[in-house]
Amino acid sequence: MNHADKKMDTIIAYAKRKGFVFPSSEIYDGFAGAYDYGPHGVELAKAIKAHWWKDVVLTKHNVYGLDAAIVMNPKVWVASGHVGGFSDPLADCKTCQTRIRVDKELEKLGVTADEKMSEEDINKLFDEHRETITCHKCGSKDFTPARAFNLLVQSNLGDFSTDGSNPVYLRGETCQGIYVNFKNVVDSLHPKIPFGVGQIGKAFRNEISPRQFLFRTREFEQMEMQYFTRPNEDTAAYEVWKQDRWASYIRMGIAEENLRWNQHDNLVFYAADAWDIEYKFPDYGFDEVEGFHMRTTYDLTQHSEHSGKDLSFNDNGEKFIPHVVETSAGVGRLFTAVLAEAYDEEELEGGDSRVVLRFAPHLAPVQVAILPLMKKDGLAEAAQEIFADLAGEIRTTYDESGSVGKRYRRQDEIGTPFCVTYDYDSKEDGTVTVRDRDSMAQERVAIKNLKRYLQDKM
Ligand code: ATP
């Protein structure tokens, strides 16, 4: 089907029906801003994260992994500027009191505003564009000035007083865990500069209106990498990482025509440049999946000053605060993009139709289904042996219920790229049928070569 004909509502309902994504706490009427990955969703999300980790950490000789705690000393968030200024600018319609996010309204006009911009700067932009911003509900143009609503989520971990006077924060972005470990990584690994540190983990934001499925949630997962360079070497590194990340999307099976770059035109004071990779979501249109930021020396300088620890890098006697190039992607947004890209309704010959998820084989939640033609005559036992042989290395399932045609359809529906059928001939000649999800073509493959054959296709 054409990408333009896809509907997010259909895909979201499908994702629930097929065990990919469930609304959080559904039996208690749900909980805004949170979703749960179901049995197939957790595998897809893990595969997306593994793809990122491989591309950003494992295949780069100078990028190291990290897994920092979600809760940190609250001073981290003061130093980073989040306590003072990590906020959404909200304004109320004076006629009907509908609340709008001013930065998002500006974005629709092609004006980007960063969440760390001051209230004053946002209001300047707002005032410049007031004539073109109207209330969605009543059409009025009369709004209050924008007020900053802080996005950090507070908790009271270890604080047994009940007045909330000593809040801790659930991290609003994972990269602060990287900055506060900068010295630990340098002291333990002695890396040469430039080097990067990558991390995947949960982040939390008090989004005023969580919406659009996994696109804007209050709990979400980020995949972030901070690349530390010498001064003046960040621009070149920035370009290399942008190209590298773009290529990674293509390897995930995302069509280039559904991706584009968007450069931010209004930057926070410390950022030298900011670009996003946007995906063309059905219905929602192009929107950010991954952000690239040139963060200069800002974060390490802030943490040096606030912690009193010297976070400069010593390169053979030459000391300097490294510049930082960041890439930051959201698992949920990428998951939604991969799912939307894969979703297909196909008319088949003979008036039949099927829903098929065309995941790249290395991302598919189930990569191979083992299907005995019949349960009897030892076919099931032999097929189970093949399952046992593959299951530890390839995401494999086993299904013996219903006709083979129905079982193929079930696998198409969750995007399994290969179905392996063990039949009566298999008993005689030691071969099985491998059926390809997309072409539906079938091929006989020797059982002894099956694992290698499948691994080559992944
Ligand atoms: P937006 O402008 O859409 O709020 P952002 O510019 O605040 O996004 P960043 O702070 O740059 O986003 O975060 C990096 C990445 O984290 C984003 O590209 C996105 O993929 C993901 N992300 C950020 N906020 C959310 C959220 N509320 N829900 C899901 N993913 C998110």
GROMACS .gro file of C-alpha atoms and ligand atoms in nm:
model
  489
    1MET     CA    1   0.000   0.000   0.000
    2ASN     CA    2   0.106   0.359  -0.044
    3HIS     CA    3   0.260   0.526   0.259
    4ALA     CA    4   0.009   0.809   0.208
    5ASP     CA    5  -0.281   0.566   0.261
    6LYS     CA    6  -0.162   0.445   0.602
    7LYS     CA    7  -0.359   0.556   0.907
    8MET     CA    8  -0.210   0.583   1.255
    9ASP     CA    9  -0.539   0.480   1.419
   10THR     CA   10  -0.538   0.155   1.221
   11ILE     CA   11  -0.173   0.090   1.307
   12ILE     CA   12  -0.223   0.168   1.679
   13ALA     CA   13  -0.526  -0.064   1.701
   14TYR     CA   14  -0.330  -0.329   1.513
   15ALA     CA   15  -0.031  -0.292   1.743
   16LYS     CA   16  -0.255  -0.366   2.039
   17ARG     CA   17  -0.444  -0.654   1.876
   18LYS     CA   18  -0.123  -0.830   1.775
   19GLY     CA   19   0.059  -0.789   2.105
   20PHE     CA   20   0.301  -0.508   2.019
   21VAL     CA   21   0.190  -0.217   2.237
   22PHE     CA   22  -0.068  -0.201   2.514
   23PRO     CA   23  -0.197   0.113   2.688
   24SER     CA   24  -0.054   0.125   3.040
   25SER     CA   25  -0.271   0.002   3.332
   26GLU     CA   26  -0.557  -0.062   3.093
   27ILE     CA   27  -0.776  -0.258   3.337
   28TYR     CA   28  -0.775   0.057   3.552
   29ASP     CA   29  -0.883   0.272   3.256
   30GLY     CA   30  -0.527   0.345   3.151
   31PHE     CA   31  -0.269   0.603   3.253
   32ALA     CA   32  -0.189   0.899   3.031
   33GLY     CA   33   0.160   0.922   2.892
   34ALA     CA   34   0.265   0.561   2.945
   35TYR     CA   35   0.255   0.249   2.727
   36ASP     CA   36   0.362  -0.111   2.771
   37TYR     CA   37   0.539  -0.321   2.510
   38GLY     CA   38   0.366  -0.655   2.461
   39PRO     CA   39   0.538  -0.985   2.372
   40HIS     CA   40   0.614  -0.885   2.012
   41GLY     CA   41   0.674  -0.520   2.096
   42VAL     CA   42   0.943  -0.596   2.349
   43GLU     CA   43   1.134  -0.799   2.088
   44LEU     CA   44   1.100  -0.525   1.827
   45ALA     CA   45   1.211  -0.258   2.074
   46LYS     CA   46   1.508  -0.472   2.181
   47ALA     CA   47   1.607  -0.526   1.818
   48ILE     CA   48   1.588  -0.150   1.749
   49LYS     CA   49   1.808  -0.083   2.052
   50ALA     CA   50   2.051  -0.357   1.945
   51HIS     CA   51   2.070  -0.198   1.597
   52TRP     CA   52   2.152   0.140   1.753
   53TRP     CA   53   2.404  -0.007   1.999
   54LYS     CA   54   2.579  -0.191   1.718
   55ASP     CA   55   2.591   0.114   1.490
   56VAL     CA   56   2.687   0.369   1.754
   57VAL     CA   57   2.889   0.178   2.014
   58LEU     CA   58   3.007  -0.167   1.902
   59THR     CA   59   3.127  -0.080   1.552
   60LYS     CA   60   3.309   0.238   1.660
   61HIS     CA   61   3.653   0.179   1.807
   62ASN     CA   62   3.634   0.495   2.017
   63VAL     CA   63   3.278   0.486   2.152
   64TYR     CA   64   3.215   0.325   2.490
   65GLY     CA   65   2.893   0.212   2.655
   66LEU     CA   66   2.747   0.325   2.986
   67ASP     CA   67   2.439   0.255   3.194
   68ALA     CA   68   2.394   0.525   3.459
   69ALA     CA   69   2.125   0.532   3.727
   70ILE     CA   70   1.793   0.701   3.656
   71VAL     CA   71   1.808   0.891   3.984
   72MET     CA   72   2.108   1.110   4.051
   73ASN     CA   73   2.212   1.374   4.296
   74PRO     CA   74   1.959   1.659   4.239
   75LYS     CA   75   2.253   1.900   4.198
   76VAL     CA   76   2.309   1.741   3.855
   77TRP     CA   77   1.982   1.894   3.736
   78VAL     CA   78   2.060   2.233   3.882
   79ALA     CA   79   2.397   2.234   3.705
   80SER     CA   80   2.250   2.116   3.375
   81GLY     CA   81   2.001   2.401   3.378
   82HIS     CA   82   1.696   2.175   3.395
   83VAL     CA   83   1.572   2.290   3.736
   84GLY     CA   84   1.591   2.651   3.627
   85GLY     CA   85   1.481   2.626   3.270
   86PHE     CA   86   1.368   2.293   3.126
   87SER     CA   87   1.015   2.382   3.048
   88ASP     CA   88   0.730   2.392   2.802
   89PRO     CA   89   0.594   2.740   2.734
   90LEU     CA   90   0.217   2.732   2.786
   91ALA     CA   91  -0.037   3.001   2.712
   92ASP     CA   92  -0.413   3.010   2.772
   93CYS     CA   93  -0.677   3.133   2.533
   94LYS     CA   94  -0.840   3.430   2.707
   95THR     CA   95  -1.179   3.350   2.552
   96CYS     CA   96  -1.220   2.977   2.620
   97GLN     CA   97  -0.920   2.897   2.845
   98THR     CA   98  -0.785   2.631   2.609
   99ARG     CA   99  -0.416   2.576   2.682
  100ILE     CA  100  -0.163   2.572   2.398
  101ARG     CA  101   0.206   2.486   2.379
  102VAL     CA  102   0.353   2.797   2.228
  103ASP     CA  103   0.669   2.624   2.096
  104LYS     CA  104   0.457   2.371   1.906
  105GLU     CA  105   0.239   2.645   1.756
  106LEU     CA  106   0.555   2.826   1.648
  107GLU     CA  107   0.691   2.505   1.500
  108LYS     CA  108   0.386   2.479   1.275
  109LEU     CA  109   0.491   2.818   1.135
  110GLY     CA  110   0.842   2.688   1.072
  111VAL     CA  111   0.990   2.858   1.380
  112THR     CA  112   1.167   2.619   1.617
  113ALA     CA  113   1.208   2.697   1.985
  114ASP     CA  114   1.417   2.497   2.229
  115GLU     CA  115   1.284   2.379   2.566
  116LYS     CA  116   1.566   2.555   2.748
  117MET     CA  117   1.489   2.898   2.597
  118SER     CA  118   1.401   3.163   2.854
  119GLU     CA  119   1.041   3.271   2.905
  120GLU     CA  120   1.139   3.614   2.778
  121ASP     CA  121   1.287   3.481   2.452
  122ILE     CA  122   0.987   3.257   2.389
  123ASN     CA  123   0.750   3.547   2.447
  124LYS     CA  124   0.945   3.759   2.200
  125LEU     CA  125   0.893   3.491   1.934
  126PHE     CA  126   0.529   3.447   2.041
  127ASP     CA  127   0.463   3.820   2.010
  128GLU     CA  128   0.616   3.826   1.663
  129HIS     CA  129   0.372   3.557   1.546
  130ARG     CA  130   0.058   3.625   1.750
  131GLU     CA  131  -0.137   3.730   1.444
  132THR     CA  132  -0.101   3.386   1.289
  133ILE     CA  133  -0.167   3.171   1.599
  134THR     CA  134  -0.532   3.093   1.667
  135CYS     CA  135  -0.705   2.890   1.936
  136HIS     CA  136  -0.795   2.541   1.803
  137LYS     CA  137  -1.121   2.548   1.992
  138CYS     CA  138  -1.272   2.895   1.943
  139GLY     CA  139  -1.051   3.061   1.684
  140SER     CA  140  -0.952   3.354   1.909
  141LYS     CA  141  -0.607   3.512   1.881
  142ASP     CA  142  -0.616   3.652   2.232
  143PHE     CA  143  -0.376   3.456   2.454
  144THR     CA  144  -0.206   3.514   2.787
  145PRO     CA  145   0.173   3.547   2.767
  146ALA     CA  146   0.359   3.214   2.768
  147ARG     CA  147   0.451   3.076   3.110
  148ALA     CA  148   0.720   2.814   3.164
  149PHE     CA  149   0.599   2.478   3.295
  150ASN     CA  150   0.891   2.269   3.423
  151LEU     CA  151   0.920   1.925   3.265
  152LEU     CA  152   1.127   1.752   3.532
  153VAL     CA  153   0.943   1.473   3.715
  154GLN     CA  154   0.996   1.487   4.090
  155SER     CA  155   1.007   1.207   4.342
  156ASN     CA  156   1.091   1.187   4.711
  157LEU     CA  157   1.332   0.897   4.710
  158GLY     CA  158   1.489   0.851   5.052
  159ASP     CA  159   1.319   1.163   5.181
  160PHE     CA  160   1.084   1.055   5.457
  161SER     CA  161   0.947   1.399   5.528
  162THR     CA  162   0.617   1.451   5.355
  163ASP     CA  163   0.640   1.814   5.248
  164GLY     CA  164   0.833   1.745   4.927
  165SER     CA  165   1.099   1.997   5.025
  166ASN     CA  166   1.393   1.782   4.907
  167PRO     CA  167   1.286   1.645   4.573
  168VAL     CA  168   1.492   1.413   4.360
  169TYR     CA  169   1.430   1.409   3.988
  170LEU     CA  170   1.375   1.123   3.749
  171ARG     CA  171   1.622   1.205   3.474
  172GLY     CA  172   1.481   1.425   3.201
  173GLU     CA  173   1.748   1.309   2.954
  174THR     CA  174   1.998   1.026   2.973
  175CYS     CA  175   2.300   1.230   2.862
  176GLN     CA  176   2.352   1.392   3.203
  177GLY     CA  177   2.454   1.045   3.328
  178ILE     CA  178   2.726   1.056   3.063
  179TYR     CA  179   2.856   1.401   3.161
  180VAL     CA  180   2.876   1.315   3.530
  181ASN     CA  181   3.074   1.002   3.439
  182PHE     CA  182   3.306   1.181   3.198
  183LYS     CA  183   3.592   1.185   3.449
  184ASN     CA  184   3.533   0.821   3.545
  185VAL     CA  185   3.553   0.710   3.183
  186VAL     CA  186   3.868   0.916   3.121
  187ASP     CA  187   4.038   0.795   3.440
  188SER     CA  188   3.953   0.430   3.387
  189LEU     CA  189   3.994   0.389   3.010
  190HIS     CA  190   4.239   0.670   2.926
  191PRO     CA  191   4.079   0.724   2.584
  192LYS     CA  192   4.237   0.940   2.320
  193ILE     CA  193   4.029   1.234   2.211
  194PRO     CA  194   3.792   1.229   2.021
  195PHE     CA  195   3.586   0.960   2.189
  196GLY     CA  196   3.219   0.900   2.258
  197VAL     CA  197   3.003   0.750   2.531
  198GLY     CA  198   2.668   0.595   2.442
  199GLN     CA  199   2.379   0.501   2.662
  200ILE     CA  200   2.025   0.364   2.629
  201GLY     CA  201   1.779   0.419   2.908
  202LYS     CA  202   1.455   0.557   3.040
  203ALA     CA  203   1.385   0.926   3.074
  204PHE     CA  204   1.085   1.108   3.218
  205ARG     CA  205   0.920   1.438   3.135
  206ASN     CA  206   0.608   1.598   3.266
  207GLU     CA  207   0.463   1.650   2.918
  208ILE     CA  208   0.154   1.866   2.945
  209SER     CA  209  -0.028   1.676   2.675
  210PRO     CA  210   0.107   1.329   2.604
  211ARG     CA  211  -0.029   1.229   2.267
  212GLN     CA  212   0.025   1.059   1.938
  213PHE     CA  213   0.083   0.707   2.072
  214LEU     CA  214   0.450   0.650   2.164
  215PHE     CA  215   0.550   0.979   2.007
  216ARG     CA  216   0.501   1.190   2.318
  217THR     CA  217   0.488   0.999   2.644
  218ARG     CA  218   0.587   1.092   2.999
  219GLU     CA  219   0.805   0.786   3.042
  220PHE     CA  220   1.016   0.699   2.739
  221GLU     CA  221   1.349   0.558   2.641
  222GLN     CA  222   1.637   0.745   2.482
  223MET     CA  223   1.943   0.628   2.291
  224GLU     CA  224   2.205   0.897   2.331
  225MET     CA  225   2.570   0.935   2.246
  226GLN     CA  226   2.794   1.222   2.350
  227TYR     CA  227   3.108   1.262   2.141
  228PHE     CA  228   3.389   1.457   2.303
  229THR     CA  229   3.622   1.645   2.068
  230ARG     CA  230   3.900   1.900   2.075
  231PRO     CA  231   3.783   2.260   2.032
  232ASN     CA  232   3.730   2.334   1.660
  233GLU     CA  233   3.697   1.964   1.577
  234ASP     CA  234   3.331   1.939   1.670
  235THR     CA  235   3.193   2.071   1.340
  236ALA     CA  236   3.363   1.800   1.134
  237ALA     CA  237   3.260   1.529   1.381
  238TYR     CA  238   2.905   1.660   1.377
  239GLU     CA  239   2.883   1.615   0.999
  240VAL     CA  240   3.027   1.263   1.015
  241TRP     CA  241   2.779   1.157   1.284
  242LYS     CA  242   2.485   1.306   1.097
  243GLN     CA  243   2.570   1.106   0.786
  244ASP     CA  244   2.640   0.794   0.991
  245ARG     CA  245   2.306   0.810   1.168
  246TRP     CA  246   2.115   0.875   0.845
  247ALA     CA  247   2.267   0.559   0.694
  248SER     CA  248   2.160   0.367   1.004
  249TYR     CA  249   1.794   0.454   0.933
  250ILE     CA  250   1.824   0.321   0.580
  251ARG     CA  251   1.963  -0.007   0.718
  252MET     CA  252   1.655  -0.031   0.937
  253GLY     CA  253   1.448  -0.048   0.621
  254ILE     CA  254   1.311   0.306   0.633
  255ALA     CA  255   1.252   0.456   0.289
  256GLU     CA  256   1.465   0.762   0.227
  257GLU     CA  257   1.165   0.955   0.095
  258ASN     CA  258   1.003   0.926   0.440
  259LEU     CA  259   1.300   1.091   0.612
  260ARG     CA  260   1.424   1.446   0.608
  261TRP     CA  261   1.652   1.686   0.792
  262ASN     CA  262   1.524   1.983   0.984
  263GLN     CA  263   1.761   2.250   1.112
  264HIS     CA  264   1.662   2.446   1.424
  265ASP     CA  265   1.661   2.818   1.366
  266ASN     CA  266   1.626   2.932   1.729
  267LEU     CA  267   1.894   2.777   1.944
  268VAL     CA  268   1.952   2.776   2.318
  269PHE     CA  269   2.232   3.016   2.398
  270TYR     CA  270   2.500   2.747   2.433
  271ALA     CA  271   2.415   2.539   2.124
  272ALA     CA  272   2.616   2.601   1.809
  273ASP     CA  273   2.389   2.403   1.579
  274ALA     CA  274   2.094   2.165   1.601
  275TRP     CA  275   1.939   1.937   1.342
  276ASP     CA  276   1.671   1.668   1.363
  277ILE     CA  277   1.606   1.361   1.156
  278GLU     CA  278   1.233   1.363   1.096
  279TYR     CA  279   1.016   1.074   0.986
  280LYS     CA  280   0.697   1.114   0.789
  281PHE     CA  281   0.451   0.956   1.032
  282PRO     CA  282   0.113   0.864   0.878
  283ASP     CA  283  -0.139   1.136   0.974
  284TYR     CA  284   0.104   1.322   1.202
  285GLY     CA  285   0.334   1.421   0.915
  286PHE     CA  286   0.709   1.481   0.939
  287ASP     CA  287   0.828   1.503   1.300
  288GLU     CA  288   1.144   1.455   1.505
  289VAL     CA  289   1.280   1.109   1.577
  290GLU     CA  290   1.641   1.199   1.653
  291GLY     CA  291   1.812   1.524   1.745
  292PHE     CA  292   2.174   1.625   1.676
  293HIS     CA  293   2.312   1.898   1.892
  294MET     CA  294   2.644   2.077   1.906
  295ARG     CA  295   2.648   2.141   2.281
  296THR     CA  296   2.987   2.309   2.284
  297THR     CA  297   3.158   2.306   2.627
  298TYR     CA  298   2.837   2.395   2.810
  299ASP     CA  299   2.759   2.076   3.002
  300LEU     CA  300   3.111   1.989   3.112
  301THR     CA  301   3.173   2.350   3.214
  302GLN     CA  302   2.852   2.361   3.417
  303HIS     CA  303   2.933   2.034   3.593
  304SER     CA  304   3.292   2.146   3.657
  305GLU     CA  305   3.167   2.466   3.819
  306HIS     CA  306   2.888   2.309   4.023
  307SER     CA  307   3.078   2.000   4.139
  308GLY     CA  308   3.410   2.174   4.193
  309LYS     CA  309   3.580   1.889   4.001
  310ASP     CA  310   3.802   1.966   3.705
  311LEU     CA  311   3.641   1.812   3.398
  312SER     CA  312   3.898   1.930   3.149
  313PHE     CA  313   4.082   1.681   2.930
  314ASN     CA  314   4.458   1.658   2.946
  315ASP     CA  315   4.602   1.583   2.602
  316ASN     CA  316   4.976   1.542   2.653
  317GLY     CA  317   4.994   1.843   2.879
  318GLU     CA  318   4.746   2.053   2.684
  319LYS     CA  319   4.433   2.104   2.895
  320PHE     CA  320   4.093   2.199   2.760
  321ILE     CA  321   3.723   2.137   2.814
  322PRO     CA  322   3.613   1.911   2.527
  323HIS     CA  323   3.337   2.016   2.292
  324VAL     CA  324   3.037   1.787   2.268
  325VAL     CA  325   2.846   1.656   1.971
  326GLU     CA  326   2.529   1.475   2.070
  327THR     CA  327   2.291   1.241   1.894
  328SER     CA  328   1.971   1.163   2.078
  329ALA     CA  329   1.699   0.929   1.951
  330GLY     CA  330   1.380   0.808   2.115
  331VAL     CA  331   1.307   0.435   2.115
  332GLY     CA  332   0.930   0.490   2.111
  333ARG     CA  333   0.943   0.730   1.818
  334LEU     CA  334   1.172   0.501   1.623
  335PHE     CA  335   0.952   0.203   1.711
  336THR     CA  336   0.649   0.390   1.575
  337ALA     CA  337   0.840   0.480   1.259
  338VAL     CA  338   0.960   0.123   1.202
  339LEU     CA  339   0.609  -0.014   1.263
  340ALA     CA  340   0.441   0.240   1.036
  341GLU     CA  341   0.700   0.179   0.767
  342ALA     CA  342   0.653  -0.199   0.786
  343TYR     CA  343   0.272  -0.199   0.794
  344ASP     CA  344   0.119  -0.313   0.466
  345GLU     CA  345  -0.220  -0.432   0.347
  346GLU     CA  346  -0.182  -0.632   0.031
  347GLU     CA  347  -0.436  -0.760  -0.222
  348LEU     CA  348  -0.344  -1.110  -0.338
  349GLU     CA  349  -0.442  -1.305  -0.647
  350GLY     CA  350  -0.783  -1.469  -0.622
  351GLY     CA  351  -0.942  -1.181  -0.428
  352ASP     CA  352  -0.759  -1.269  -0.106
  353SER     CA  353  -0.579  -1.006   0.103
  354ARG     CA  354  -0.333  -1.002   0.387
  355VAL     CA  355  -0.183  -0.766   0.643
  356VAL     CA  356   0.191  -0.805   0.645
  357LEU     CA  357   0.455  -0.625   0.848
  358ARG     CA  358   0.761  -0.591   0.628
  359PHE     CA  359   1.026  -0.553   0.899
  360ALA     CA  360   1.392  -0.578   0.803
  361PRO     CA  361   1.476  -0.939   0.903
  362HIS     CA  362   1.717  -0.832   1.178
  363LEU     CA  363   1.443  -0.625   1.347
  364ALA     CA  364   1.150  -0.870   1.320
  365PRO     CA  365   1.019  -0.979   1.662
  366VAL     CA  366   1.000  -1.336   1.534
  367GLN     CA  367   1.253  -1.413   1.264
  368VAL     CA  368   1.166  -1.774   1.187
  369ALA     CA  369   0.855  -1.986   1.242
  370ILE     CA  370   0.888  -2.363   1.244
  371LEU     CA  371   0.574  -2.534   1.117
  372PRO     CA  372   0.525  -2.910   1.095
  373LEU     CA  373   0.290  -2.996   0.806
  374MET     CA  374   0.098  -3.230   1.041
  375LYS     CA  375   0.117  -3.302   1.411
  376LYS     CA  376   0.125  -3.679   1.348
  377ASP     CA  377   0.371  -3.928   1.200
  378GLY     CA  378   0.666  -3.779   1.386
  379LEU     CA  379   0.654  -3.449   1.193
  380ALA     CA  380   0.589  -3.241   1.507
  381GLU     CA  381   0.879  -3.398   1.697
  382ALA     CA  382   1.120  -3.344   1.407
  383ALA     CA  383   1.005  -2.981   1.368
  384GLN     CA  384   1.054  -2.923   1.742
  385GLU     CA  385   1.411  -3.045   1.709
  386ILE     CA  386   1.472  -2.779   1.445
  387PHE     CA  387   1.313  -2.520   1.675
  388ALA     CA  388   1.542  -2.624   1.960
  389ASP     CA  389   1.845  -2.600   1.734
  390LEU     CA  390   1.765  -2.245   1.618
  391ALA     CA  391   1.591  -2.084   1.915
  392GLY     CA  392   1.896  -1.974   2.115
  393GLU     CA  393   2.049  -1.790   1.821
  394ILE     CA  394   1.759  -1.669   1.607
  395ARG     CA  395   1.423  -1.539   1.736
  396THR     CA  396   1.221  -1.851   1.655
  397THR     CA  397   0.865  -1.966   1.718
  398TYR     CA  398   0.690  -2.297   1.675
  399ASP     CA  399   0.331  -2.334   1.553
  400GLU     CA  400   0.141  -2.652   1.478
  401SER     CA  401  -0.222  -2.534   1.492
  402GLY     CA  402  -0.443  -2.486   1.184
  403SER     CA  403  -0.368  -2.521   0.815
  404VAL     CA  404  -0.024  -2.421   0.691
  405GLY     CA  405  -0.186  -2.138   0.490
  406LYS     CA  406  -0.341  -1.994   0.809
  407ARG     CA  407  -0.013  -2.028   0.993
  408TYR     CA  408   0.168  -1.838   0.715
  409ARG     CA  409  -0.086  -1.556   0.750
  410ARG     CA  410  -0.038  -1.541   1.127
  411GLN     CA  411   0.335  -1.501   1.076
  412ASP     CA  412   0.284  -1.238   0.802
  413GLU     CA  413   0.072  -1.042   1.049
  414ILE     CA  414   0.358  -1.009   1.297
  415GLY     CA  415   0.623  -0.967   1.028
  416THR     CA  416   0.808  -1.300   1.049
  417PRO     CA  417   1.037  -1.300   0.744
  418PHE     CA  418   1.078  -1.679   0.713
  419CYS     CA  419   0.853  -1.983   0.769
  420VAL     CA  420   1.008  -2.327   0.771
  421THR     CA  421   0.778  -2.621   0.698
  422TYR     CA  422   0.872  -2.977   0.786
  423ASP     CA  423   0.673  -3.221   0.569
  424TYR     CA  424   0.674  -3.585   0.462
  425ASP     CA  425   0.950  -3.525   0.206
  426SER     CA  426   1.165  -3.380   0.485
  427LYS     CA  427   1.165  -3.723   0.652
  428GLU     CA  428   1.298  -3.876   0.332
  429ASP     CA  429   1.544  -3.620   0.200
  430GLY     CA  430   1.642  -3.407   0.501
  431THR     CA  431   1.521  -3.079   0.346
  432VAL     CA  432   1.254  -2.830   0.454
  433THR     CA  433   1.054  -2.561   0.274
  434VAL     CA  434   1.157  -2.203   0.353
  435ARG     CA  435   0.887  -1.955   0.260
  436ASP     CA  436   0.973  -1.588   0.217
  437ARG     CA  437   0.728  -1.340   0.376
  438ASP     CA  438   0.747  -1.073   0.107
  439SER     CA  439   0.763  -1.270  -0.218
  440MET     CA  440   0.584  -1.575  -0.071
  441ALA     CA  441   0.831  -1.779  -0.279
  442GLN     CA  442   0.931  -2.118  -0.141
  443GLU     CA  443   1.262  -2.292  -0.153
  444ARG     CA  444   1.388  -2.633  -0.034
  445VAL     CA  445   1.686  -2.607   0.199
  446ALA     CA  446   1.885  -2.891   0.359
  447ILE     CA  447   1.821  -2.902   0.734
  448LYS     CA  448   2.192  -2.927   0.802
  449ASN     CA  449   2.245  -2.593   0.621
  450LEU     CA  450   1.932  -2.421   0.757
  451LYS     CA  451   2.088  -2.220   1.039
  452ARG     CA  452   2.362  -2.080   0.818
  453TYR     CA  453   2.110  -2.012   0.538
  454LEU     CA  454   1.886  -1.812   0.775
  455GLN     CA  455   2.172  -1.631   0.947
  456ASP     CA  456   2.299  -1.517   0.607
  457LYS     CA  457   1.957  -1.368   0.533
  458MET     CA  458   1.948  -1.173   0.862
  459ATP     P1  459   1.006   1.760   2.116
  459ATP     O1  460   1.044   1.895   2.058
  459ATP     O2  461   0.927   1.676   2.020
  459ATP     O3  462   0.945   1.770   2.253
  459ATP     P2  463   1.270   1.743   2.206
  459ATP     O4  464   1.340   1.832   2.108
  459ATP     O5  465   1.232   1.793   2.338
  459ATP     O6  466   1.141   1.678   2.136
  459ATP     P3  467   1.504   1.608   2.283
  459ATP     O7  468   1.507   1.674   2.414
  459ATP     O8  469   1.602   1.651   2.180
  459ATP     O9  470   1.357   1.614   2.224
  459ATP    O10  471   1.511   1.452   2.306
  459ATP     C1  472   1.576   1.366   2.215
  459ATP     C2  473   1.484   1.258   2.165
  459ATP    O11  474   1.412   1.196   2.272
  459ATP     C3  475   1.376   1.309   2.072
  459ATP    O12  476   1.425   1.317   1.939
  459ATP     C4  477   1.270   1.202   2.084
  459ATP    O13  478   1.296   1.093   1.998
  459ATP     C5  479   1.285   1.157   2.227
  459ATP     N1  480   1.181   1.219   2.311
  459ATP     C6  481   1.185   1.340   2.370
  459ATP     N2  482   1.074   1.363   2.440
  459ATP     C7  483   0.995   1.254   2.422
  459ATP     C8  484   0.866   1.217   2.471
  459ATP     N3  485   0.796   1.296   2.550
  459ATP     N4  486   0.815   1.098   2.433
  459ATP     C9  487   0.885   1.016   2.353
  459ATP     N5  488   1.009   1.045   2.306
  459ATP    C10  489   1.063   1.162   2.339
   0.00000   0.00000   0.00000
